[in-house]
């Protein structure tokens, strides 16, 4: 087998390397059983970085879904520790105003929102 000439094998290797690099950047306390929740962001970031084969001036993401708006849907490093605000109706008056969580990806259908995994919920 000549693996370096097979485009599918090369694409799989690129995706694997990209995903492993993302896993290496997660917080030390990030629960690794959530690895599968990081897959959509890995696909998103790789699609933004790679050119589309038929039109190399566009990213693969832009060709398939349109131009990505970083202002409307910001991206953060995968698996970082975050504080998620708790609404006043869901907490006591002197309770903490946020709960610990981990960023697992952008919320693509919401404006400036993130997907957060919170252990208590």
mmCIF file of N, CA and C in Angstrom:
data_model
loop_
_atom_site.group_PDB
_atom_site.id
_atom_site.type_symbol
_atom_site.label_atom_id
_atom_site.label_comp_id
_atom_site.label_asym_id
_atom_site.label_seq_id
_atom_site.Cartn_x
_atom_site.Cartn_y
_atom_site.Cartn_z
ATOM 1 N N UNK A 1 0.832 -1.193 0.000
ATOM 2 C CA UNK A 1 0.000 0.000 0.000
ATOM 3 C C UNK A 1 0.872 1.251 0.000
ATOM 4 N N UNK A 2 0.464 2.203 -0.790
ATOM 5 C CA UNK A 2 1.145 3.482 -0.816
ATOM 6 C C UNK A 2 0.201 4.492 -0.159
ATOM 7 N N UNK A 3 0.357 4.668 1.156
ATOM 8 C CA UNK A 3 -0.580 5.489 1.918
ATOM 9 C C UNK A 3 -0.424 6.975 1.664
ATOM 10 N N UNK A 4 0.769 7.431 1.354
ATOM 11 C CA UNK A 4 0.949 8.864 1.182
ATOM 12 C C UNK A 4 0.360 9.378 -0.129
ATOM 13 N N UNK A 5 -0.030 8.506 -1.028
ATOM 14 C CA UNK A 5 -0.632 8.937 -2.295
ATOM 15 C C UNK A 5 -2.149 8.801 -2.291
ATOM 16 N N UNK A 6 -2.690 8.095 -1.310
ATOM 17 C CA UNK A 6 -4.131 7.913 -1.229
ATOM 18 C C UNK A 6 -4.729 9.131 -0.521
ATOM 19 N N UNK A 7 -5.596 9.893 -1.218
ATOM 20 C CA UNK A 7 -6.153 11.136 -0.671
ATOM 21 C C UNK A 7 -7.005 10.876 0.565
ATOM 22 N N UNK A 8 -7.764 9.788 0.585
ATOM 23 C CA UNK A 8 -8.610 9.493 1.741
ATOM 24 C C UNK A 8 -7.760 9.183 2.964
ATOM 25 N N UNK A 9 -6.705 8.414 2.788
ATOM 26 C CA UNK A 9 -5.813 8.090 3.916
ATOM 27 C C UNK A 9 -5.146 9.361 4.439
ATOM 28 N N UNK A 10 -4.766 10.248 3.544
ATOM 29 C CA UNK A 10 -4.128 11.497 3.953
ATOM 30 C C UNK A 10 -5.109 12.377 4.723
ATOM 31 N N UNK A 11 -6.358 12.427 4.265
ATOM 32 C CA UNK A 11 -7.380 13.227 4.950
ATOM 33 C C UNK A 11 -7.658 12.673 6.345
ATOM 34 N N UNK A 12 -7.702 11.355 6.471
ATOM 35 C CA UNK A 12 -7.921 10.730 7.777
ATOM 36 C C UNK A 12 -6.758 11.054 8.707
ATOM 37 N N UNK A 13 -5.549 10.984 8.207
ATOM 38 C CA UNK A 13 -4.374 11.278 9.026
ATOM 39 C C UNK A 13 -4.365 12.746 9.464
ATOM 40 N N UNK A 14 -4.745 13.646 8.555
ATOM 41 C CA UNK A 14 -4.810 15.072 8.891
ATOM 42 C C UNK A 14 -5.842 15.321 9.980
ATOM 43 N N UNK A 15 -7.041 14.721 9.845
ATOM 44 C CA UNK A 15 -8.090 14.894 10.851
ATOM 45 C C UNK A 15 -7.647 14.325 12.194
ATOM 46 N N UNK A 16 -7.041 13.158 12.171
ATOM 47 C CA UNK A 16 -6.575 12.523 13.407
ATOM 48 C C UNK A 16 -5.536 13.393 14.105
ATOM 49 N N UNK A 17 -4.580 13.912 13.364
ATOM 50 C CA UNK A 17 -3.554 14.779 13.940
ATOM 51 C C UNK A 17 -4.163 16.066 14.498
ATOM 52 N N UNK A 18 -5.121 16.629 13.783
ATOM 53 C CA UNK A 18 -5.785 17.852 14.224
ATOM 54 C C UNK A 18 -6.554 17.603 15.521
ATOM 55 N N UNK A 19 -7.265 16.489 15.590
ATOM 56 C CA UNK A 19 -8.060 16.183 16.785
ATOM 57 C C UNK A 19 -7.162 15.891 17.981
ATOM 58 N N UNK A 20 -6.086 15.157 17.770
ATOM 59 C CA UNK A 20 -5.156 14.856 18.868
ATOM 60 C C UNK A 20 -4.516 16.144 19.378
ATOM 61 N N UNK A 21 -4.189 17.066 18.496
ATOM 62 C CA UNK A 21 -3.638 18.356 18.926
ATOM 63 C C UNK A 21 -4.649 19.108 19.786
ATOM 64 N N UNK A 22 -5.920 19.040 19.423
ATOM 65 C CA UNK A 22 -6.967 19.671 20.228
ATOM 66 C C UNK A 22 -7.093 19.015 21.590
ATOM 67 N N UNK A 23 -7.013 17.684 21.635
ATOM 68 C CA UNK A 23 -7.090 16.968 22.919
ATOM 69 C C UNK A 23 -5.912 17.314 23.830
ATOM 70 N N UNK A 24 -4.760 17.561 23.239
ATOM 71 C CA UNK A 24 -3.578 17.907 24.040
ATOM 72 C C UNK A 24 -3.700 19.299 24.657
ATOM 73 N N UNK A 25 -4.604 20.120 24.148
ATOM 74 C CA UNK A 25 -4.731 21.485 24.663
ATOM 75 C C UNK A 25 -5.840 21.646 25.692
ATOM 76 N N UNK A 26 -6.578 20.572 26.008
ATOM 77 C CA UNK A 26 -7.675 20.699 26.970
ATOM 78 C C UNK A 26 -7.128 20.926 28.380
ATOM 79 N N UNK A 27 -7.980 21.431 29.253
ATOM 80 C CA UNK A 27 -7.630 21.648 30.653
ATOM 81 C C UNK A 27 -7.241 20.314 31.293
ATOM 82 N N UNK A 28 -6.326 20.374 32.240
ATOM 83 C CA UNK A 28 -5.841 19.143 32.895
ATOM 84 C C UNK A 28 -6.967 18.377 33.593
ATOM 85 N N UNK A 29 -8.008 19.076 34.052
ATOM 86 C CA UNK A 29 -9.128 18.437 34.747
ATOM 87 C C UNK A 29 -10.309 18.135 33.829
ATOM 88 N N UNK A 30 -10.152 18.369 32.544
ATOM 89 C CA UNK A 30 -11.240 18.112 31.597
ATOM 90 C C UNK A 30 -11.586 16.626 31.609
ATOM 91 N N UNK A 31 -12.877 16.284 31.771
ATOM 92 C CA UNK A 31 -13.272 14.870 31.764
ATOM 93 C C UNK A 31 -13.121 14.267 30.367
ATOM 94 N N UNK A 32 -12.188 13.353 30.213
ATOM 95 C CA UNK A 32 -11.884 12.805 28.883
ATOM 96 C C UNK A 32 -13.003 11.946 28.300
ATOM 97 N N UNK A 33 -13.996 11.582 29.116
ATOM 98 C CA UNK A 33 -15.120 10.843 28.536
ATOM 99 C C UNK A 33 -15.974 11.745 27.641
ATOM 100 N N UNK A 34 -15.677 13.047 27.627
ATOM 101 C CA UNK A 34 -16.391 13.990 26.766
ATOM 102 C C UNK A 34 -15.694 14.224 25.433
ATOM 103 N N UNK A 35 -14.701 13.392 25.100
ATOM 104 C CA UNK A 35 -13.924 13.587 23.872
ATOM 105 C C UNK A 35 -14.817 13.686 22.639
ATOM 106 N N UNK A 36 -15.907 12.932 22.613
ATOM 107 C CA UNK A 36 -16.765 12.927 21.431
ATOM 108 C C UNK A 36 -17.502 14.250 21.246
ATOM 109 N N UNK A 37 -17.666 15.032 22.297
ATOM 110 C CA UNK A 37 -18.317 16.337 22.179
ATOM 111 C C UNK A 37 -17.392 17.377 21.552
ATOM 112 N N UNK A 38 -16.107 17.065 21.465
ATOM 113 C CA UNK A 38 -15.147 17.973 20.844
ATOM 114 C C UNK A 38 -15.027 17.753 19.336
ATOM 115 N N UNK A 39 -15.607 16.683 18.825
ATOM 116 C CA UNK A 39 -15.502 16.356 17.399
ATOM 117 C C UNK A 39 -16.087 17.429 16.474
ATOM 118 N N UNK A 40 -17.287 17.995 16.771
ATOM 119 C CA UNK A 40 -17.817 19.019 15.850
ATOM 120 C C UNK A 40 -16.908 20.238 15.720
ATOM 121 N N UNK A 41 -16.285 20.674 16.816
ATOM 122 C CA UNK A 41 -15.383 21.823 16.708
ATOM 123 C C UNK A 41 -14.137 21.459 15.923
ATOM 124 N N UNK A 42 -13.639 20.245 16.087
ATOM 125 C CA UNK A 42 -12.474 19.818 15.304
ATOM 126 C C UNK A 42 -12.805 19.833 13.814
ATOM 127 N N UNK A 43 -13.993 19.358 13.465
ATOM 128 C CA UNK A 43 -14.419 19.380 12.063
ATOM 129 C C UNK A 43 -14.554 20.815 11.566
ATOM 130 N N UNK A 44 -15.138 21.684 12.387
ATOM 131 C CA UNK A 44 -15.305 23.090 12.020
ATOM 132 C C UNK A 44 -13.965 23.761 11.779
ATOM 133 N N UNK A 45 -13.050 23.658 12.722
ATOM 134 C CA UNK A 45 -11.774 24.354 12.589
ATOM 135 C C UNK A 45 -10.943 23.795 11.438
ATOM 136 N N UNK A 46 -10.990 22.496 11.242
ATOM 137 C CA UNK A 46 -10.252 21.919 10.117
ATOM 138 C C UNK A 46 -10.858 22.358 8.784
ATOM 139 N N UNK A 47 -12.178 22.432 8.713
ATOM 140 C CA UNK A 47 -12.840 22.892 7.483
ATOM 141 C C UNK A 47 -12.547 24.354 7.199
ATOM 142 N N UNK A 48 -12.366 25.155 8.260
ATOM 143 C CA UNK A 48 -12.016 26.559 8.057
ATOM 144 C C UNK A 48 -10.578 26.711 7.571
ATOM 145 N N UNK A 49 -9.711 25.794 7.969
ATOM 146 C CA UNK A 49 -8.300 25.872 7.594
ATOM 147 C C UNK A 49 -8.008 25.298 6.211
ATOM 148 N N UNK A 50 -8.771 24.296 5.806
ATOM 149 C CA UNK A 50 -8.502 23.623 4.528
ATOM 150 C C UNK A 50 -9.215 24.308 3.382
ATOM 151 N N UNK A 51 -8.561 24.369 2.265
ATOM 152 C CA UNK A 51 -9.175 24.909 1.064
ATOM 153 C C UNK A 51 -10.097 23.886 0.425
ATOM 154 N N UNK A 52 -11.094 24.369 -0.282
ATOM 155 C CA UNK A 52 -12.005 23.483 -1.002
ATOM 156 C C UNK A 52 -11.308 23.041 -2.276
ATOM 157 N N UNK A 53 -11.370 21.777 -2.603
ATOM 158 C CA UNK A 53 -10.605 21.255 -3.747
ATOM 159 C C UNK A 53 -11.001 21.887 -5.074
ATOM 160 N N UNK A 54 -12.297 22.136 -5.267
ATOM 161 C CA UNK A 54 -12.744 22.693 -6.549
ATOM 162 C C UNK A 54 -12.497 24.192 -6.654
ATOM 163 N N UNK A 55 -12.406 24.877 -5.511
ATOM 164 C CA UNK A 55 -12.144 26.312 -5.489
ATOM 165 C C UNK A 55 -11.209 26.595 -4.308
ATOM 166 N N UNK A 56 -9.901 26.465 -4.485
ATOM 167 C CA UNK A 56 -8.943 26.596 -3.380
ATOM 168 C C UNK A 56 -8.917 27.971 -2.708
ATOM 169 N N UNK A 57 -9.537 28.990 -3.325
ATOM 170 C CA UNK A 57 -9.574 30.308 -2.702
ATOM 171 C C UNK A 57 -10.575 30.380 -1.562
ATOM 172 N N UNK A 58 -11.480 29.412 -1.494
ATOM 173 C CA UNK A 58 -12.468 29.339 -0.421
ATOM 174 C C UNK A 58 -12.115 28.207 0.536
ATOM 175 N N UNK A 59 -12.472 28.399 1.798
ATOM 176 C CA UNK A 59 -12.306 27.292 2.745
ATOM 177 C C UNK A 59 -13.383 26.251 2.460
ATOM 178 N N UNK A 60 -13.151 25.050 2.923
ATOM 179 C CA UNK A 60 -14.145 23.992 2.744
ATOM 180 C C UNK A 60 -15.446 24.379 3.434
ATOM 181 N N UNK A 61 -15.351 25.024 4.598
ATOM 182 C CA UNK A 61 -16.547 25.454 5.327
ATOM 183 C C UNK A 61 -17.323 26.493 4.519
ATOM 184 N N UNK A 62 -16.622 27.469 3.954
ATOM 185 C CA UNK A 62 -17.286 28.528 3.183
ATOM 186 C C UNK A 62 -17.997 27.960 1.966
ATOM 187 N N UNK A 63 -17.406 26.990 1.327
ATOM 188 C CA UNK A 63 -18.036 26.394 0.151
ATOM 189 C C UNK A 63 -19.298 25.608 0.527
ATOM 190 N N UNK A 64 -19.264 24.914 1.652
ATOM 191 C CA UNK A 64 -20.399 24.077 2.040
ATOM 192 C C UNK A 64 -21.498 24.844 2.774
ATOM 193 N N UNK A 65 -21.122 25.751 3.673
ATOM 194 C CA UNK A 65 -22.098 26.396 4.557
ATOM 195 C C UNK A 65 -22.151 27.913 4.431
ATOM 196 N N UNK A 66 -21.300 28.514 3.652
ATOM 197 C CA UNK A 66 -21.229 29.966 3.560
ATOM 198 C C UNK A 66 -20.120 30.505 4.452
ATOM 199 N N UNK A 67 -19.847 31.789 4.327
ATOM 200 C CA UNK A 67 -18.773 32.412 5.086
ATOM 201 C C UNK A 67 -19.041 32.294 6.589
ATOM 202 N N UNK A 68 -18.018 31.922 7.346
ATOM 203 C CA UNK A 68 -18.145 31.785 8.795
ATOM 204 C C UNK A 68 -18.004 33.153 9.439
ATOM 205 N N UNK A 69 -18.934 33.503 10.325
ATOM 206 C CA UNK A 69 -18.918 34.797 11.003
ATOM 207 C C UNK A 69 -18.365 34.610 12.412
ATOM 208 N N UNK A 70 -17.101 34.979 12.598
ATOM 209 C CA UNK A 70 -16.449 34.806 13.901
ATOM 210 C C UNK A 70 -17.030 35.745 14.953
ATOM 211 N N UNK A 71 -17.601 36.875 14.556
ATOM 212 C CA UNK A 71 -18.221 37.783 15.523
ATOM 213 C C UNK A 71 -19.527 37.209 16.059
ATOM 214 N N UNK A 72 -20.285 36.560 15.201
ATOM 215 C CA UNK A 72 -21.570 35.990 15.625
ATOM 216 C C UNK A 72 -21.387 34.662 16.347
ATOM 217 N N UNK A 73 -20.368 33.906 15.972
ATOM 218 C CA UNK A 73 -20.136 32.589 16.560
ATOM 219 C C UNK A 73 -18.656 32.455 16.904
ATOM 220 N N UNK A 74 -18.236 33.017 18.038
ATOM 221 C CA UNK A 74 -16.819 32.939 18.399
ATOM 222 C C UNK A 74 -16.394 31.512 18.743
ATOM 223 N N UNK A 75 -15.121 31.249 18.571
ATOM 224 C CA UNK A 75 -14.547 29.933 18.854
ATOM 225 C C UNK A 75 -13.486 30.100 19.942
ATOM 226 N N UNK A 76 -13.462 29.169 20.878
ATOM 227 C CA UNK A 76 -12.460 29.165 21.949
ATOM 228 C C UNK A 76 -11.685 27.851 21.875
ATOM 229 N N UNK A 77 -10.557 27.766 22.554
ATOM 230 C CA UNK A 77 -9.819 26.499 22.571
ATOM 231 C C UNK A 77 -10.676 25.390 23.202
ATOM 232 N N UNK A 78 -10.620 24.198 22.655
ATOM 233 C CA UNK A 78 -11.478 23.111 23.168
ATOM 234 C C UNK A 78 -11.097 22.689 24.581
ATOM 235 N N UNK A 79 -12.119 22.395 25.376
ATOM 236 C CA UNK A 79 -11.900 21.823 26.700
ATOM 237 C C UNK A 79 -11.385 22.771 27.757
ATOM 238 N N UNK A 80 -11.501 24.086 27.543
ATOM 239 C CA UNK A 80 -11.029 25.010 28.577
ATOM 240 C C UNK A 80 -12.082 25.120 29.678
ATOM 241 N N UNK A 81 -11.613 25.419 30.885
ATOM 242 C CA UNK A 81 -12.517 25.594 32.019
ATOM 243 C C UNK A 81 -13.183 26.958 31.894
ATOM 244 N N UNK A 82 -14.499 26.991 32.108
ATOM 245 C CA UNK A 82 -15.260 28.234 32.003
ATOM 246 C C UNK A 82 -16.166 28.388 33.216
ATOM 247 N N UNK A 83 -16.659 29.589 33.403
ATOM 248 C CA UNK A 83 -17.685 29.874 34.385
ATOM 249 C C UNK A 83 -18.947 30.256 33.627
ATOM 250 N N UNK A 84 -20.028 29.542 33.875
ATOM 251 C CA UNK A 84 -21.300 29.817 33.207
ATOM 252 C C UNK A 84 -22.204 30.568 34.178
ATOM 253 N N UNK A 85 -22.726 31.686 33.743
ATOM 254 C CA UNK A 85 -23.582 32.513 34.586
ATOM 255 C C UNK A 85 -24.857 31.767 34.962
ATOM 256 N N UNK A 86 -25.251 31.908 36.201
ATOM 257 C CA UNK A 86 -26.500 31.322 36.694
ATOM 258 C C UNK A 86 -27.537 32.435 36.814
ATOM 259 N N UNK A 87 -28.699 32.237 36.233
ATOM 260 C CA UNK A 87 -29.750 33.252 36.289
ATOM 261 C C UNK A 87 -30.179 33.490 37.732
ATOM 262 N N UNK A 88 -30.628 34.693 38.009
ATOM 263 C CA UNK A 88 -31.041 35.038 39.376
ATOM 264 C C UNK A 88 -32.224 34.207 39.839
ATOM 265 N N UNK A 89 -33.038 33.732 38.913
ATOM 266 C CA UNK A 89 -34.195 32.915 39.293
ATOM 267 C C UNK A 89 -33.792 31.488 39.671
ATOM 268 N N UNK A 90 -32.565 31.102 39.321
ATOM 269 C CA UNK A 90 -32.093 29.733 39.573
ATOM 270 C C UNK A 90 -31.130 29.635 40.748
ATOM 271 N N UNK A 91 -30.861 30.761 41.441
ATOM 272 C CA UNK A 91 -29.901 30.725 42.546
ATOM 273 C C UNK A 91 -30.416 31.562 43.705
ATOM 274 N N UNK A 92 -29.832 31.338 44.890
ATOM 275 C CA UNK A 92 -30.141 32.146 46.060
ATOM 276 C C UNK A 92 -29.464 33.509 45.923
ATOM 277 N N UNK A 93 -29.912 34.471 46.701
ATOM 278 C CA UNK A 93 -29.398 35.832 46.551
ATOM 279 C C UNK A 93 -27.914 35.951 46.883
ATOM 280 N N UNK A 94 -27.399 35.167 47.832
ATOM 281 C CA UNK A 94 -25.982 35.248 48.202
ATOM 282 C C UNK A 94 -25.172 34.076 47.637
ATOM 283 N N UNK A 95 -25.747 33.321 46.768
ATOM 284 C CA UNK A 95 -25.035 32.187 46.160
ATOM 285 C C UNK A 95 -24.081 32.691 45.073
ATOM 286 N N UNK A 96 -23.169 31.835 44.683
ATOM 287 C CA UNK A 96 -22.250 32.173 43.593
ATOM 288 C C UNK A 96 -23.052 32.463 42.321
ATOM 289 N N UNK A 97 -22.574 33.399 41.529
ATOM 290 C CA UNK A 97 -23.287 33.820 40.326
ATOM 291 C C UNK A 97 -22.930 32.986 39.103
ATOM 292 N N UNK A 98 -22.060 31.987 39.274
ATOM 293 C CA UNK A 98 -21.641 31.163 38.137
ATOM 294 C C UNK A 98 -21.328 29.748 38.620
ATOM 295 N N UNK A 99 -21.336 28.817 37.688
ATOM 296 C CA UNK A 99 -20.964 27.431 37.975
ATOM 297 C C UNK A 99 -19.818 27.033 37.053
ATOM 298 N N UNK A 100 -18.986 26.112 37.530
ATOM 299 C CA UNK A 100 -17.864 25.619 36.723
ATOM 300 C C UNK A 100 -18.361 24.746 35.586
ATOM 301 N N UNK A 101 -17.675 24.826 34.474
ATOM 302 C CA UNK A 101 -17.995 23.986 33.333
ATOM 303 C C UNK A 101 -16.816 23.912 32.387
ATOM 304 N N UNK A 102 -17.017 23.240 31.274
ATOM 305 C CA UNK A 102 -15.985 23.107 30.243
ATOM 306 C C UNK A 102 -16.585 23.453 28.897
ATOM 307 N N UNK A 103 -15.836 24.228 28.134
ATOM 308 C CA UNK A 103 -16.233 24.605 26.778
ATOM 309 C C UNK A 103 -16.046 23.396 25.867
ATOM 310 N N UNK A 104 -17.099 23.038 25.130
ATOM 311 C CA UNK A 104 -16.992 21.911 24.198
ATOM 312 C C UNK A 104 -17.233 22.325 22.748
ATOM 313 N N UNK A 105 -17.594 23.586 22.517
ATOM 314 C CA UNK A 105 -17.747 24.034 21.140
ATOM 315 C C UNK A 105 -18.674 25.224 21.032
ATOM 316 N N UNK A 106 -18.704 25.838 19.845
ATOM 317 C CA UNK A 106 -19.609 26.965 19.643
ATOM 318 C C UNK A 106 -21.038 26.478 19.427
ATOM 319 N N UNK A 107 -21.993 27.315 19.814
ATOM 320 C CA UNK A 107 -23.401 27.033 19.519
ATOM 321 C C UNK A 107 -23.702 27.694 18.178
ATOM 322 N N UNK A 108 -23.669 26.932 17.123
ATOM 323 C CA UNK A 108 -23.747 27.483 15.771
ATOM 324 C C UNK A 108 -25.086 28.131 15.455
ATOM 325 N N UNK A 109 -26.142 27.738 16.136
ATOM 326 C CA UNK A 109 -27.470 28.283 15.844
ATOM 327 C C UNK A 109 -27.873 29.412 16.784
ATOM 328 N N UNK A 110 -26.961 29.866 17.627
ATOM 329 C CA UNK A 110 -27.250 30.948 18.567
ATOM 330 C C UNK A 110 -26.196 32.040 18.424
ATOM 331 N N UNK A 111 -26.587 33.263 18.726
ATOM 332 C CA UNK A 111 -25.693 34.400 18.580
ATOM 333 C C UNK A 111 -24.785 34.518 19.799
ATOM 334 N N UNK A 112 -23.473 34.438 19.569
ATOM 335 C CA UNK A 112 -22.441 34.576 20.598
ATOM 336 C C UNK A 112 -22.668 33.674 21.810
ATOM 337 N N UNK A 113 -23.012 32.444 21.557
ATOM 338 C CA UNK A 113 -23.217 31.464 22.626
ATOM 339 C C UNK A 113 -22.279 30.285 22.431
ATOM 340 N N UNK A 114 -22.060 29.555 23.504
ATOM 341 C CA UNK A 114 -21.159 28.414 23.494
ATOM 342 C C UNK A 114 -21.879 27.179 23.987
ATOM 343 N N UNK A 115 -21.362 26.025 23.626
ATOM 344 C CA UNK A 115 -21.819 24.773 24.220
ATOM 345 C C UNK A 115 -20.912 24.490 25.402
ATOM 346 N N UNK A 116 -21.504 24.388 26.577
ATOM 347 C CA UNK A 116 -20.768 24.188 27.822
ATOM 348 C C UNK A 116 -21.260 22.902 28.469
ATOM 349 N N UNK A 117 -20.339 22.107 28.981
ATOM 350 C CA UNK A 117 -20.709 20.908 29.756
ATOM 351 C C UNK A 117 -20.527 21.233 31.226
ATOM 352 N N UNK A 118 -21.613 21.108 31.968
ATOM 353 C CA UNK A 118 -21.608 21.386 33.410
ATOM 354 C C UNK A 118 -21.966 20.101 34.129
ATOM 355 N N UNK A 119 -21.133 19.701 35.052
ATOM 356 C CA UNK A 119 -21.305 18.422 35.724
ATOM 357 C C UNK A 119 -22.588 18.344 36.529
ATOM 358 N N UNK A 120 -23.012 19.441 37.148
ATOM 359 C CA UNK A 120 -24.198 19.415 38.000
ATOM 360 C C UNK A 120 -25.491 19.210 37.238
ATOM 361 N N UNK A 121 -25.498 19.524 35.932
ATOM 362 C CA UNK A 121 -26.751 19.426 35.178
ATOM 363 C C UNK A 121 -26.890 18.104 34.488
#
